[in-house]
Coordinates of C-alpha atoms and ligand atoms in Angstrom, one line a residue:
M27 CA -14.2 -11.1 -28.1
K28 CA -12.4 -14.5 -28.5
L29 CA -8.7 -14.4 -30.3
T30 CA -5.9 -17.0 -31.4
V31 CA -3.2 -16.1 -31.5
A32 CA -0.3 -17.8 -33.5
T33 CA 3.0 -18.6 -31.3
T34 CA 5.8 -20.4 -31.3
P35 CA 7.2 -23.0 -28.4
I36 CA 9.9 -21.1 -25.9
S37 CA 12.5 -23.6 -24.5
G38 CA 13.0 -23.9 -21.0
Q39 CA 9.5 -23.9 -19.6
K40 CA 10.2 -26.5 -17.3
P41 CA 8.1 -26.6 -13.8
G42 CA 10.5 -27.0 -11.1
T43 CA 10.1 -28.3 -7.3
S44 CA 6.9 -25.7 -7.4
G45 CA 5.9 -25.1 -10.4
L46 CA 7.0 -22.8 -13.2
R47 CA 9.6 -19.8 -11.6
K48 CA 11.9 -17.6 -13.4
K49 CA 12.7 -13.9 -13.2
T50 CA 10.0 -11.7 -13.8
R51 CA 11.0 -10.2 -16.9
I52 CA 11.4 -13.2 -18.5
F53 CA 7.4 -14.2 -17.5
M54 CA 6.7 -10.5 -18.8
G55 CA 8.4 -11.1 -22.3
R56 CA 6.5 -12.0 -25.2
H57 CA 3.9 -14.5 -25.6
Y58 CA 5.8 -16.5 -22.5
L59 CA 3.3 -16.3 -20.1
E60 CA 0.3 -17.1 -22.0
N61 CA 2.2 -19.6 -23.8
F62 CA 2.5 -21.7 -20.5
I63 CA -1.0 -20.9 -19.4
Q64 CA -2.3 -22.7 -22.6
A65 CA 0.2 -25.7 -22.1
L66 CA -1.6 -25.9 -18.6
F67 CA -5.1 -25.6 -19.7
D68 CA -4.3 -27.6 -23.0
V69 CA -2.9 -30.8 -19.6
V70 CA -5.5 -30.3 -17.7
G71 CA -8.3 -29.2 -20.1
A72 CA -10.4 -25.8 -19.2
E73 CA -14.0 -26.2 -21.0
G74 CA -16.4 -26.0 -18.4
K75 CA -14.5 -26.3 -15.2
T76 CA -14.5 -24.1 -12.2
F77 CA -10.7 -22.5 -10.9
V78 CA -9.6 -20.5 -8.0
L79 CA -6.6 -18.1 -8.9
G80 CA -4.6 -15.6 -6.7
G81 CA -1.4 -14.8 -6.0
D82 CA 1.2 -13.4 -3.3
G83 CA 1.1 -9.6 -4.2
R84 CA 4.2 -9.7 -5.7
Y85 CA 5.3 -7.4 -9.0
F86 CA 3.1 -8.3 -12.3
N87 CA 0.9 -10.7 -10.2
D88 CA -1.8 -8.4 -11.3
R89 CA -1.3 -8.4 -14.5
A90 CA -0.8 -11.6 -14.9
A91 CA -4.1 -12.5 -13.3
Q92 CA -5.3 -10.6 -16.3
V93 CA -3.9 -12.7 -18.5
I94 CA -4.9 -15.6 -16.7
L95 CA -8.8 -14.7 -16.8
R96 CA -8.6 -13.9 -20.3
M97 CA -7.5 -16.9 -21.5
A98 CA -9.5 -19.5 -19.0
A99 CA -12.8 -17.2 -20.6
A100 CA -11.1 -18.0 -24.2
N101 CA -10.5 -21.8 -23.0
G102 CA -14.0 -22.2 -22.1
A103 CA -13.6 -22.4 -18.5
A104 CA -17.0 -21.8 -16.9
K105 CA -15.8 -20.2 -13.5
V106 CA -13.1 -18.6 -11.6
I107 CA -12.9 -17.6 -8.2
V108 CA -10.4 -15.3 -7.5
G109 CA -8.9 -13.4 -4.4
Q110 CA -10.2 -9.4 -4.2
R111 CA -7.1 -7.8 -5.7
A112 CA -5.6 -11.1 -7.1
L113 CA -4.0 -12.0 -3.9
L114 CA -4.2 -15.2 -2.2
S115 CA -1.9 -17.2 0.4
T116 CA -0.8 -20.8 -1.1
P117 CA -2.8 -22.3 1.7
A118 CA -5.9 -20.0 1.4
A119 CA -5.5 -20.8 -2.4
S120 CA -5.8 -24.7 -1.9
H121 CA -8.5 -24.9 1.1
L122 CA -10.9 -22.4 -1.1
I123 CA -9.7 -24.8 -4.1
R124 CA -11.4 -27.9 -1.7
L125 CA -14.0 -25.7 0.1
N126 CA -15.9 -24.9 -3.4
K127 CA -14.5 -28.3 -4.6
T128 CA -13.5 -27.0 -7.9
D129 CA -11.3 -28.6 -10.5
G130 CA -8.0 -26.6 -9.2
G131 CA -6.1 -23.5 -9.4
I132 CA -3.2 -21.3 -10.4
I133 CA -1.3 -19.8 -7.9
M134 CA 0.9 -16.7 -8.8
S135 CA 4.0 -16.9 -6.4
A136 CA 7.9 -17.2 -6.4
S137 CA 7.3 -17.9 -2.7
H138 CA 9.9 -17.0 -0.8
N139 CA 12.2 -16.1 -3.5
P140 CA 12.5 -12.0 -3.6
G141 CA 10.1 -10.2 -6.1
G142 CA 9.9 -7.0 -8.1
P143 CA 10.6 -6.3 -12.1
D144 CA 14.1 -7.7 -11.3
E145 CA 13.4 -10.8 -9.1
D146 CA 11.2 -13.9 -9.3
F147 CA 8.0 -14.7 -10.4
G148 CA 6.0 -18.2 -11.1
V149 CA 3.3 -20.0 -11.6
K150 CA 1.9 -23.4 -10.3
F151 CA -1.1 -25.6 -10.8
N152 CA -2.8 -27.2 -7.7
M153 CA -5.2 -30.4 -8.5
P154 CA -8.8 -30.5 -7.1
N155 CA -7.3 -32.0 -4.0
G156 CA -6.1 -28.7 -3.1
G157 CA -2.4 -29.9 -3.6
P158 CA 0.8 -28.8 -6.0
A159 CA 0.1 -31.1 -9.2
P160 CA 2.0 -34.2 -9.4
E161 CA 5.1 -34.9 -11.5
S162 CA 3.0 -36.9 -14.3
V163 CA 0.7 -33.4 -14.4
T164 CA 3.6 -31.1 -14.9
E165 CA 6.0 -33.2 -17.2
A166 CA 2.9 -32.9 -19.7
M167 CA 2.9 -29.3 -19.1
F168 CA 6.3 -28.9 -20.1
A169 CA 6.0 -31.3 -22.9
R170 CA 3.3 -29.3 -24.1
T171 CA 5.3 -25.9 -24.1
G172 CA 7.7 -27.6 -26.6
T173 CA 4.8 -27.8 -28.9
V174 CA 1.9 -25.2 -28.3
S175 CA 1.4 -23.2 -31.4
E176 CA -1.5 -20.8 -30.5
Y177 CA -3.2 -19.8 -27.3
H178 CA -6.8 -18.5 -26.8
I179 CA -7.5 -15.4 -25.3
F180 CA -10.6 -13.1 -24.8
E181 CA -10.4 -9.2 -25.9
S182 CA -11.7 -7.3 -23.2
T183 CA -10.9 -4.6 -20.9
D184 CA -9.4 -5.4 -17.3
V185 CA -11.8 -7.2 -14.8
D186 CA -12.3 -5.2 -11.7
L187 CA -10.5 -7.0 -8.9
S188 CA -10.9 -4.5 -6.2
T189 CA -14.5 -5.3 -5.3
Q190 CA -16.1 -8.5 -4.3
G191 CA -19.0 -10.0 -6.0
Q192 CA -19.8 -11.8 -9.4
Q193 CA -18.9 -10.6 -13.2
R194 CA -18.6 -12.0 -16.7
L195 CA -16.4 -12.1 -19.1
G196 CA -17.6 -13.6 -21.8
D197 CA -19.5 -16.8 -21.0
M198 CA -17.2 -16.8 -17.9
I199 CA -18.3 -15.9 -14.1
V200 CA -15.5 -14.3 -12.0
E201 CA -16.4 -14.5 -8.6
V202 CA -14.0 -12.3 -6.3
V203 CA -13.9 -13.1 -3.0
D204 CA -12.1 -12.0 0.4
P205 CA -9.1 -13.2 0.3
V206 CA -8.5 -14.0 4.1
A207 CA -12.6 -14.8 5.7
D208 CA -12.8 -18.2 4.4
Y209 CA -9.4 -19.6 5.5
A210 CA -9.4 -17.9 9.2
D211 CA -13.3 -19.8 9.5
L212 CA -11.0 -22.7 8.8
L213 CA -8.5 -22.5 11.5
E214 CA -11.1 -21.2 14.0
T215 CA -12.3 -24.9 13.6
L216 CA -9.5 -26.2 14.4
F217 CA -7.7 -24.4 17.2
D218 CA -9.3 -23.2 20.5
F219 CA -9.6 -19.4 19.9
D220 CA -11.0 -19.2 23.6
A221 CA -8.0 -20.2 25.1
I222 CA -5.5 -18.3 22.8
R223 CA -7.7 -15.4 23.6
A224 CA -6.6 -15.7 27.1
L225 CA -3.3 -15.9 26.8
F226 CA -3.4 -12.7 25.1
R227 CA -5.7 -11.1 27.5
G228 CA -3.2 -12.5 30.4
G229 CA -0.1 -10.3 28.7
F230 CA 1.4 -12.6 26.0
R231 CA 3.1 -10.4 23.9
M232 CA 4.2 -11.9 19.8
R233 CA 5.4 -10.5 17.1
M234 CA 4.2 -11.8 13.9
D235 CA 6.7 -10.4 10.9
S236 CA 4.6 -11.0 7.8
M237 CA 7.9 -9.6 5.8
C238 CA 5.9 -7.3 3.3
A239 CA 4.5 -10.4 2.1
I240 CA 0.9 -11.9 1.7
T241 CA 0.2 -12.9 5.5
G242 CA -0.4 -9.9 6.6
P243 CA -3.7 -9.0 6.1
Y244 CA -4.5 -13.0 7.7
A245 CA -2.6 -12.2 10.6
V246 CA -4.4 -9.0 11.4
E247 CA -7.2 -10.4 11.1
I248 CA -6.8 -13.7 12.9
L249 CA -4.1 -12.6 15.6
E250 CA -5.2 -9.2 16.1
K251 CA -9.0 -9.3 15.2
R252 CA -10.2 -12.2 16.5
L253 CA -7.8 -13.4 19.1
G254 CA -7.1 -10.1 20.6
A255 CA -3.2 -9.8 20.2
A256 CA -2.2 -6.3 21.2
P257 CA -2.3 -3.8 17.8
G258 CA 1.3 -4.1 16.0
T259 CA 1.5 -7.4 16.9
V260 CA 1.8 -8.1 13.2
V261 CA 4.5 -6.0 11.6
N262 CA 5.4 -5.7 7.8
A263 CA 2.1 -6.3 7.3
T264 CA 1.2 -4.8 4.3
P265 CA 1.8 -7.0 1.3
L266 CA 4.0 -5.1 -1.4
P267 CA 5.1 -5.9 -5.1
D268 CA 9.0 -5.9 -4.0
F269 CA 8.2 -6.8 -0.5
G270 CA 10.0 -3.7 0.6
G271 CA 13.2 -4.9 -0.9
M272 CA 12.8 -7.7 1.8
H273 CA 13.8 -11.4 1.1
P274 CA 10.7 -13.0 2.1
D275 CA 12.3 -16.1 3.1
P276 CA 11.4 -16.9 7.0
N277 CA 14.8 -18.1 8.5
P278 CA 17.3 -16.4 10.9
T279 CA 19.4 -14.7 7.7
W280 CA 16.7 -13.0 6.1
A281 CA 14.4 -12.5 8.9
S282 CA 17.2 -11.1 11.0
D283 CA 15.4 -8.2 12.3
L284 CA 13.1 -10.8 14.2
M285 CA 15.6 -12.8 15.5
E286 CA 17.6 -9.9 17.4
E287 CA 14.4 -8.5 18.6
M288 CA 13.4 -12.2 20.2
M289 CA 17.2 -12.9 21.5
G290 CA 16.8 -9.3 22.9
D291 CA 16.2 -7.7 26.6
N292 CA 12.8 -7.1 26.3
A293 CA 11.9 -9.8 23.7
P294 CA 8.4 -10.5 23.5
D295 CA 7.3 -14.4 24.3
F296 CA 6.9 -15.3 20.9
G297 CA 7.7 -14.6 17.6
A298 CA 7.2 -15.9 14.3
A299 CA 7.6 -15.2 10.4
S300 CA 6.4 -16.4 7.2
D301 CA 7.4 -16.2 3.8
G302 CA 5.7 -14.5 0.2
D303 CA 3.1 -16.6 -0.4
G304 CA 2.9 -17.9 3.2
D305 CA 3.3 -21.4 3.1
R306 CA 6.5 -21.2 5.1
N307 CA 7.0 -20.4 8.6
M308 CA 9.7 -20.3 11.2
V309 CA 9.1 -19.6 15.0
V310 CA 11.2 -18.4 17.7
G311 CA 11.1 -18.0 21.5
R312 CA 12.4 -15.8 24.0
G313 CA 16.1 -16.1 23.7
I314 CA 15.9 -19.5 21.6
Y315 CA 15.2 -20.5 18.2
V316 CA 12.9 -23.9 17.4
S317 CA 14.3 -25.2 14.2
P318 CA 12.1 -26.3 11.7
S319 CA 12.6 -30.2 12.3
D320 CA 12.9 -29.3 15.9
S321 CA 9.1 -27.6 15.4
L322 CA 7.5 -30.5 13.3
A323 CA 8.4 -33.1 16.4
V324 CA 7.2 -30.6 19.0
L325 CA 3.9 -30.2 16.9
A326 CA 3.1 -33.9 16.8
A327 CA 3.9 -34.7 20.4
N328 CA 1.7 -31.9 21.4
A329 CA -1.2 -31.7 18.4
H330 CA -3.8 -33.4 20.6
L331 CA -3.9 -30.8 23.0
A332 CA -5.3 -28.7 19.9
R333 CA -9.2 -29.2 19.1
G334 CA -8.8 -30.3 15.6
Y335 CA -6.4 -33.1 16.7
R336 CA -7.7 -34.3 19.8
S337 CA -8.5 -37.7 18.6
G338 CA -4.4 -38.2 18.0
L339 CA -3.0 -38.2 14.4
K340 CA -3.1 -41.2 12.0
G341 CA 0.5 -40.9 11.2
V342 CA 3.5 -38.3 9.9
A343 CA 5.4 -37.6 7.2
R344 CA 8.5 -35.6 6.7
S345 CA 11.1 -35.4 3.7
M346 CA 13.9 -37.4 3.6
P347 CA 16.3 -34.1 4.3
T348 CA 14.4 -33.5 7.2
S349 CA 15.5 -34.1 10.7
G350 CA 14.8 -37.4 12.1
A351 CA 13.4 -35.8 15.2
V352 CA 9.5 -36.3 14.5
D353 CA 10.3 -40.2 13.7
R354 CA 11.3 -40.6 17.6
V355 CA 7.7 -39.3 18.5
A356 CA 5.9 -41.4 16.0
K357 CA 7.8 -43.9 17.4
S358 CA 6.3 -43.3 20.9
L359 CA 2.9 -42.4 19.6
G360 CA 2.9 -46.0 17.9
I361 CA 2.5 -44.3 14.7
E362 CA 3.7 -44.6 11.3
A363 CA 6.3 -42.1 10.2
F364 CA 7.2 -41.6 6.3
E365 CA 9.8 -40.1 4.6
T366 CA 9.4 -38.9 0.9
P367 CA 11.4 -36.9 -1.4
T368 CA 11.8 -33.1 -0.9
G369 CA 8.8 -30.8 -1.9
W370 CA 4.8 -31.0 -0.7
K371 CA 3.5 -32.5 -3.5
F372 CA 4.6 -36.1 -2.1
F373 CA 2.7 -35.6 0.7
G374 CA -0.6 -35.0 -1.2
N375 CA -1.2 -38.9 -1.7
L376 CA -0.4 -40.1 2.2
L377 CA -3.2 -37.0 3.3
D378 CA -5.9 -37.8 0.9
A379 CA -5.5 -41.5 1.7
G380 CA -5.7 -40.4 5.3
R381 CA -2.5 -42.3 6.5
V382 CA -1.1 -39.0 7.9
T383 CA -2.2 -35.6 9.7
L384 CA 1.2 -33.4 10.1
C385 CA 3.5 -33.4 8.0
G386 CA 6.7 -31.2 7.7
E387 CA 9.8 -30.4 5.5
E388 CA 13.2 -28.9 7.0
S389 CA 12.8 -26.1 4.8
F390 CA 10.2 -23.8 7.1
G391 CA 7.1 -25.8 6.2
T392 CA 4.9 -27.6 8.4
G393 CA 1.2 -28.3 7.8
S394 CA -1.4 -31.0 8.3
D395 CA -4.8 -32.1 6.3
H396 CA -6.5 -29.5 6.9
V397 CA -5.2 -28.2 3.3
R398 CA -3.1 -29.7 1.1
E399 CA -0.2 -27.3 0.9
K400 CA 2.1 -26.2 4.0
D401 CA 0.6 -23.3 6.2
G402 CA 2.5 -21.1 7.7
L403 CA -0.3 -19.3 9.8
W404 CA -1.7 -22.3 10.6
A405 CA 1.6 -23.7 12.5
V406 CA 1.8 -20.7 14.5
L407 CA -1.7 -20.8 15.9
L408 CA -0.9 -25.2 16.5
W409 CA 2.1 -23.5 18.5
L410 CA 0.1 -20.7 19.9
N411 CA -2.3 -23.1 20.9
I412 CA 0.0 -25.5 22.7
L413 CA 1.5 -22.3 24.6
A414 CA -1.9 -21.6 25.7
V415 CA -2.5 -24.8 27.6
R416 CA 0.5 -25.7 28.3
K417 CA 1.3 -22.2 30.0
E418 CA 5.2 -23.1 29.8
S419 CA 7.9 -20.7 27.4
V420 CA 9.2 -22.2 23.9
A421 CA 12.4 -23.1 26.2
D422 CA 10.8 -24.9 28.3
I423 CA 8.4 -26.6 26.1
L424 CA 11.8 -27.8 23.8
A425 CA 14.2 -28.5 27.1
A426 CA 11.1 -30.8 28.0
H427 CA 11.0 -32.0 24.6
F428 CA 15.2 -33.0 24.4
A429 CA 15.4 -34.8 27.2
R430 CA 12.5 -37.3 26.8
F431 CA 13.6 -37.6 23.0
G432 CA 16.7 -36.9 22.6
R433 CA 18.4 -34.4 20.2
N434 CA 18.8 -34.2 16.9
Y435 CA 21.3 -31.5 16.2
Y436 CA 20.8 -30.4 12.5
S437 CA 21.8 -27.5 10.2
R438 CA 21.3 -26.8 6.0
H439 CA 24.2 -25.1 4.2
D440 CA 23.2 -23.8 1.1
F441 CA 26.1 -22.3 -1.6
E442 CA 24.1 -20.9 -4.3
A443 CA 24.6 -19.3 -7.9
L444 CA 27.1 -22.0 -8.6
D445 CA 28.3 -22.8 -12.3
S446 CA 25.4 -25.4 -13.4
T447 CA 27.8 -27.5 -14.9
R448 CA 30.4 -27.9 -12.2
A449 CA 27.7 -28.7 -10.0
D450 CA 26.3 -31.7 -12.0
Q451 CA 29.8 -33.0 -12.4
M452 CA 30.4 -32.7 -8.7
F453 CA 26.8 -34.9 -8.3
A454 CA 28.0 -37.3 -11.1
T455 CA 31.0 -38.0 -9.5
L456 CA 29.7 -38.2 -6.1
R457 CA 26.9 -40.7 -7.1
E458 CA 29.5 -42.9 -9.3
K459 CA 31.4 -43.6 -5.6
L460 CA 28.3 -44.3 -3.8
K461 CA 28.8 -48.2 -3.9
T462 CA 32.5 -47.5 -2.6
L463 CA 32.2 -45.5 0.2
S464 CA 31.0 -47.6 2.9
G465 CA 33.3 -48.4 5.1
Q466 CA 35.5 -45.6 4.6
S467 CA 36.1 -43.0 7.0
F468 CA 36.3 -39.4 6.6
A469 CA 36.8 -36.5 10.0
G470 CA 37.0 -39.5 11.9
L471 CA 33.7 -40.7 11.2
S472 CA 32.9 -43.9 9.3
V473 CA 30.4 -44.2 6.8
T474 CA 27.8 -47.6 7.2
N475 CA 25.6 -46.9 4.3
A476 CA 25.1 -44.6 1.2
D477 CA 22.8 -44.3 -1.6
D478 CA 20.7 -42.0 -3.9
F479 CA 17.1 -41.9 -2.0
A480 CA 14.1 -43.5 -4.0
Y481 CA 10.9 -43.1 -3.6
H482 CA 8.1 -45.5 -3.8
D483 CA 4.9 -44.0 -3.1
P484 CA 3.1 -46.4 -1.0
V485 CA -0.3 -45.2 -2.1
D486 CA -0.4 -45.5 -5.7
G487 CA 3.2 -46.8 -6.3
S488 CA 4.8 -44.6 -8.2
L489 CA 8.6 -44.3 -8.0
S490 CA 10.8 -41.3 -7.8
Q491 CA 14.5 -41.6 -8.3
R492 CA 17.3 -39.7 -7.8
Q493 CA 15.9 -37.5 -5.0
G494 CA 19.0 -37.0 -2.7
V495 CA 22.7 -38.4 -2.0
R496 CA 22.6 -39.8 1.6
V497 CA 25.6 -40.8 3.3
I498 CA 25.2 -42.3 7.0
F499 CA 27.6 -42.5 9.9
G500 CA 25.9 -44.4 12.0
E501 CA 22.4 -44.2 13.8
G502 CA 21.5 -41.2 13.1
T503 CA 24.2 -39.1 11.9
R504 CA 24.5 -38.6 8.4
A505 CA 25.0 -36.0 5.3
V506 CA 22.8 -35.1 2.6
F507 CA 23.2 -33.7 -0.8
R508 CA 20.8 -32.3 -3.2
L509 CA 20.8 -29.6 -6.1
S510 CA 17.8 -27.3 -5.5
G511 CA 14.7 -27.2 -8.1
T512 CA 13.4 -23.8 -7.0
G513 CA 16.4 -21.7 -7.6
T514 CA 16.6 -19.6 -10.7
E515 CA 20.5 -18.1 -11.0
G516 CA 22.6 -21.6 -11.7
A517 CA 22.8 -24.1 -9.4
T518 CA 22.1 -24.5 -5.6
L519 CA 24.0 -27.1 -3.7
R520 CA 21.7 -27.9 -0.4
L521 CA 24.2 -29.7 2.2
Y522 CA 21.8 -31.2 4.9
L523 CA 23.4 -32.1 8.3
E524 CA 22.4 -34.4 11.2
S525 CA 23.7 -35.8 13.9
Y526 CA 21.6 -37.5 17.1
A527 CA 22.0 -37.6 20.5
P528 CA 20.3 -39.3 23.2
G529 CA 19.9 -37.3 26.8
P530 CA 18.8 -33.9 27.4
G531 CA 21.8 -32.1 25.2
G532 CA 22.0 -28.4 26.2
L533 CA 19.4 -26.5 25.2
N534 CA 21.9 -23.7 23.9
D535 CA 24.2 -25.8 22.1
D536 CA 25.4 -24.7 18.7
P537 CA 24.5 -27.1 16.0
Q538 CA 27.2 -26.1 13.9
S539 CA 29.7 -26.9 16.8
A540 CA 27.9 -30.1 17.6
L541 CA 27.9 -30.7 13.7
A542 CA 31.5 -29.8 12.9
D543 CA 32.8 -33.6 11.5
V544 CA 30.0 -34.1 9.6
I545 CA 30.5 -31.0 8.1
K546 CA 34.4 -31.8 7.1
A547 CA 33.6 -34.9 6.3
A548 CA 30.4 -33.9 4.0
H549 CA 33.1 -31.3 2.5
E550 CA 35.7 -34.0 1.7
I551 CA 33.6 -36.4 0.6
A552 CA 31.5 -34.2 -2.5
D553 CA 34.9 -31.9 -2.8
I554 CA 32.9 -29.3 -2.3
Q555 CA 36.1 -26.9 -3.4
G556 CA 37.3 -28.5 -6.2
F557 CA 33.8 -28.1 -7.7
T558 CA 32.8 -24.9 -6.5
G559 CA 35.9 -23.3 -5.3
R560 CA 33.5 -22.5 -2.3
T561 CA 34.6 -23.3 1.5
S562 CA 31.4 -22.2 3.2
P563 CA 27.8 -21.8 2.6
D564 CA 25.8 -18.8 1.7
V565 CA 23.3 -19.5 4.0
I566 CA 23.1 -21.2 6.8
T567 CA 19.6 -22.4 8.5
Ligands
G1P7 C1 12.9 -25.6 -1.6 C2 12.7 -26.5 -0.5 C3 11.8 -27.7 -0.2 C4 10.4 -26.8 -0.9 C5 10.5 -26.2 -1.9 C6 9.3 -25.5 -1.9 O1 12.9 -26.3 -2.9 O2 14.3 -27.2 -0.1 O3 11.6 -28.5 1.0 O4 9.0 -27.8 -0.7 O5 11.5 -25.4 -1.8 O6 8.9 -24.4 -1.0 P1 14.6 -27.0 -3.4 O7 14.9 -25.8 -4.1 O8 15.2 -27.3 -2.4 O9 14.3 -27.2 -4.6
ZN8 ZN1 6.3 -20.4 0.1

């Protein structure tokens, strides 16, 4: 039976960089999820439409899926394709949206944020192209949350999501699908599985840390079953509602077990980790960490070695705070390089228009035009494909890359859970003094230019302003300041630091020492200590 429930708007349901993300208990509050989903359907329209639904398996994923299905039915949707047990990695959801030519999809995840009753939950909408909804759509949803006065929900028992196949919920079809199969088939079209199989047969050892999150089943199927990696290659392979207490963010801080293993005496040849919903990746060689910006550059320089990219790249794109390493590769390949604001949604138009093939962000996100999300396992497989063809170690490949293109020393410093008012004041002050910075010196570095990044989308002409403050100290050296759009506690300052050194550079140089002056200058310019009381970051990547 279809019910219409009277409700009142709930404040603060504003989707950020990646949809609506809040503490799980807030999401579980009365009408909270329902209000947002109704606003979402009111904006995108549900009548007669087909959607994909799935999530990363975190706490409340299963309950939220039932609510969303019942609301889709009551709002007139024709069909929802849902991953078995309501599971889908973000890239797999993106693929299913595209493969089935659906009208979009709803992904339940708070990405790399911890999960559990006291941690985070999230919901985001992806468009028919498989990519995150653009700002115009998320803004409309937000506006609608301010006026929603009723929602529609079908009254029924739970849909059985444990078995594959079709069922009905009122007039709506619910199709429960294998979350892994179609996605694994897609990757098989892009990479030379035979070459990678031969690599593993030859004794190549790998450790893939799925961090008790969604990529476990995908990685076991692809790496161990289809590619013949040794059983046990994938660790923390079972998705758990609280990610086993782990913080499923693949960086050296949170994937410290993997880092320790890779830096140890008996390290495998290759290590990788992925995040809560499977769109992020970290790669590590034996004894060597690969920064995401360098990884993007190496992948761009070598992508032609993999089957799906043999005919070369159309262009590349990186988010503004990502290092310029990939730009140097693009230049040598004679292809376009785009600089976009932070957030995967800004790559969508470039990918749809066929202007770029690869894109990436410093925040452990890499992907291509095969889906419209970043894709953790895709990046891991492209690396494996390159390693299988070049038959060199990760360290050798990186050293050769730096020798050819020079090295962009890079680091991101995060200052978390700051007082939001003080953080806003810090940015207001910083923005005010932007025009006067040029020519001034800080920590011995002279500012050549400073601005607040604005992006004109070359495809649809839209303008996105205030996307991060950039202070440039000559060619290749800069500090970038941004406030996070995904944090759920106070404000998070992200400080991105970069300096370029032509020539090989020491492979094992510590970026923190190479960047010492830029770090000092950045602190002085923004008076980070004065506004936040902090002298050092909580997380360094
Ligand atoms: C963070 C990352 C950004 C990424 C986003 C979603 O956003 O910095 O690159 O696209 O998560 O994964 P932020 O918290 O900085 O707004
Ligand atoms: Zn993610």
